[in-house]
Structure formats: structure tokens, C-alpha cells
Amino acid sequence: MEESMESVIHKADAFMKNGNEQACLALLSNLCVQVPGNSDAWLKYALALDHFSKEEEAIPVYRKSMEIGLDYESERTALICLASSYRNIGQLDLATETIVRTLKKYPDNIAAECFYSLILADAGRSRKAVQLLGRALLKSLEPAAFEGFKGALDFKFSALTE
């Protein structure tokens, strides 16, 4: 490869920031052909597809990046984004399955919980969505932010049932 992977990714990022979808995606697609065993290249390509609202194309690319093998944090990102992409194309069962798997592997991950709440809301489970989102909020903020209402809010969010 004539250019380093980092250089290609840097150029692709610049194209993405400037809204040059075609150039960005072409660079990253070619990079994946040049280094087919590099999971980070595949993940970067999937994220770019997602950025340009090409979720249906991004899904198999996310799956490929995970199949090759990602590090812990990159896999978390790929799983959350995969679930979100499934949600965005209306595949709520696959979105739910993916985000539940994500939460089992990355328990108490606030971002995953937030995406799960969006999936639940889209699935018509708004009470459960509010419960999950509210409890995530309570876990992530300092108790002082609630001005003495944290216990009451926790009780109320916990009491929400479908």
C-alpha cells in the first residue's frame, strides 16, 4: 500500500467533515480491499456509511469488522452502532437483540441504555423506555444535580411498568 492506513483515514475524515460522501466512502472502501483483515478499517468504513445515512450498507460492514475481531472499546462502538442502524431501518427485533447483547457484555453502559430506550420507544414500549432512560440518567449524574429528589425519582422510574 502506497499510503499508510492512518493517512487514508485522515483524508477520509477530512472528506467526511466537508460532506464529500463519495470521496470519503471510496477511500474507505478501497482501504478495506487493500487491508481486508484489518477490523479497524472495516469499522471506520461502517461508521462513515452510517454517518451518510447508509445504514443498510453499514450493517454488513459492522458485522464484518466484528467478525475479524475488534478491541473491547471498538467492539462496544460497533455493537451500539449496529443496533442503532437496525433501529433506523425498522428492524426492531434485530435492534433489540443486538442492544441486549451489548448490555450483557457492557453492563451499565449509558450510551447503550440510551439507544435501548430509543428502540423500546419505537417498539411502542414507551413506559419501559422512559424507565430505562430515567434510571440511566440517575446513575450518570451527581446526586446533587437532583436537589434531594434522587430517591423519589428512582422510586418513580422503578415503578414504571408496561
mmCIF file of N, CA and C in Angstrom, residues 125-135 152-162:
data_model
loop_
_atom_site.group_PDB
_atom_site.id
_atom_site.type_symbol
_atom_site.label_atom_id
_atom_site.label_comp_id
_atom_site.label_asym_id
_atom_site.label_seq_id
_atom_site.Cartn_x
_atom_site.Cartn_y
_atom_site.Cartn_z
ATOM 1 N N ARG A 125 -43.052 0.610 23.381
ATOM 2 C CA ARG A 125 -42.886 0.315 24.811
ATOM 3 C C ARG A 125 -42.371 1.573 25.521
ATOM 4 N N SER A 126 -43.151 2.638 25.422
ATOM 5 C CA SER A 126 -42.701 3.942 25.904
ATOM 6 C C SER A 126 -42.489 3.989 27.411
ATOM 7 N N ARG A 127 -43.306 3.317 28.185
ATOM 8 C CA ARG A 127 -43.110 3.336 29.647
ATOM 9 C C ARG A 127 -41.771 2.696 30.019
ATOM 10 N N LYS A 128 -41.464 1.571 29.402
ATOM 11 C CA LYS A 128 -40.181 0.900 29.654
ATOM 12 C C LYS A 128 -39.029 1.778 29.166
ATOM 13 N N ALA A 129 -39.221 2.463 28.045
ATOM 14 C CA ALA A 129 -38.192 3.354 27.503
ATOM 15 C C ALA A 129 -37.898 4.491 28.478
ATOM 16 N N VAL A 130 -38.948 5.101 29.015
ATOM 17 C CA VAL A 130 -38.771 6.189 29.977
ATOM 18 C C VAL A 130 -38.116 5.667 31.250
ATOM 19 N N GLN A 131 -38.522 4.497 31.690
ATOM 20 C CA GLN A 131 -37.923 3.900 32.882
ATOM 21 C C GLN A 131 -36.414 3.703 32.690
ATOM 22 N N LEU A 132 -36.046 3.116 31.588
ATOM 23 C CA LEU A 132 -34.638 2.852 31.316
ATOM 24 C C LEU A 132 -33.843 4.146 31.199
ATOM 25 N N LEU A 133 -34.383 5.095 30.466
ATOM 26 C CA LEU A 133 -33.696 6.370 30.277
ATOM 27 C C LEU A 133 -33.582 7.140 31.595
ATOM 28 N N GLY A 134 -34.636 7.142 32.367
ATOM 29 C CA GLY A 134 -34.609 7.828 33.663
ATOM 30 C C GLY A 134 -33.608 7.212 34.621
ATOM 31 N N ARG A 135 -33.576 5.909 34.677
ATOM 32 C CA ARG A 135 -32.629 5.239 35.572
ATOM 33 C C ARG A 135 -31.195 5.443 35.111
ATOM 34 N N ALA A 152 -36.708 9.872 45.261
ATOM 35 C CA ALA A 152 -38.083 9.890 44.769
ATOM 36 C C ALA A 152 -38.126 9.559 43.281
ATOM 37 N N LEU A 153 -37.196 10.136 42.510
ATOM 38 C CA LEU A 153 -37.159 9.850 41.077
ATOM 39 C C LEU A 153 -36.834 8.380 40.816
ATOM 40 N N ASP A 154 -35.896 7.835 41.570
ATOM 41 C CA ASP A 154 -35.553 6.424 41.412
ATOM 42 C C ASP A 154 -36.775 5.556 41.673
ATOM 43 N N PHE A 155 -37.504 5.882 42.722
ATOM 44 C CA PHE A 155 -38.725 5.141 43.044
ATOM 45 C C PHE A 155 -39.732 5.225 41.892
ATOM 46 N N LYS A 156 -39.929 6.435 41.383
ATOM 47 C CA LYS A 156 -40.913 6.631 40.310
ATOM 48 C C LYS A 156 -40.507 5.924 39.025
ATOM 49 N N PHE A 157 -39.227 6.026 38.643
ATOM 50 C CA PHE A 157 -38.770 5.346 37.427
ATOM 51 C C PHE A 157 -38.855 3.834 37.596
ATOM 52 N N SER A 158 -38.527 3.334 38.789
ATOM 53 C CA SER A 158 -38.579 1.898 39.044
ATOM 54 C C SER A 158 -40.014 1.381 38.995
ATOM 55 N N ALA A 159 -40.962 2.234 39.365
ATOM 56 C CA ALA A 159 -42.372 1.819 39.408
ATOM 57 C C ALA A 159 -43.011 1.786 38.022
ATOM 58 N N LEU A 160 -42.390 2.388 37.032
ATOM 59 C CA LEU A 160 -42.958 2.356 35.678
ATOM 60 C C LEU A 160 -42.948 0.927 35.159
ATOM 61 N N THR A 161 -44.082 0.463 34.763
ATOM 62 C CA THR A 161 -44.187 -0.874 34.161
ATOM 63 C C THR A 161 -45.010 -0.756 32.904
ATOM 64 N N GLU A 162 -44.914 -1.778 32.112
ATOM 65 C CA GLU A 162 -45.647 -1.739 30.829
ATOM 66 C C GLU A 162 -47.075 -2.140 31.025
#
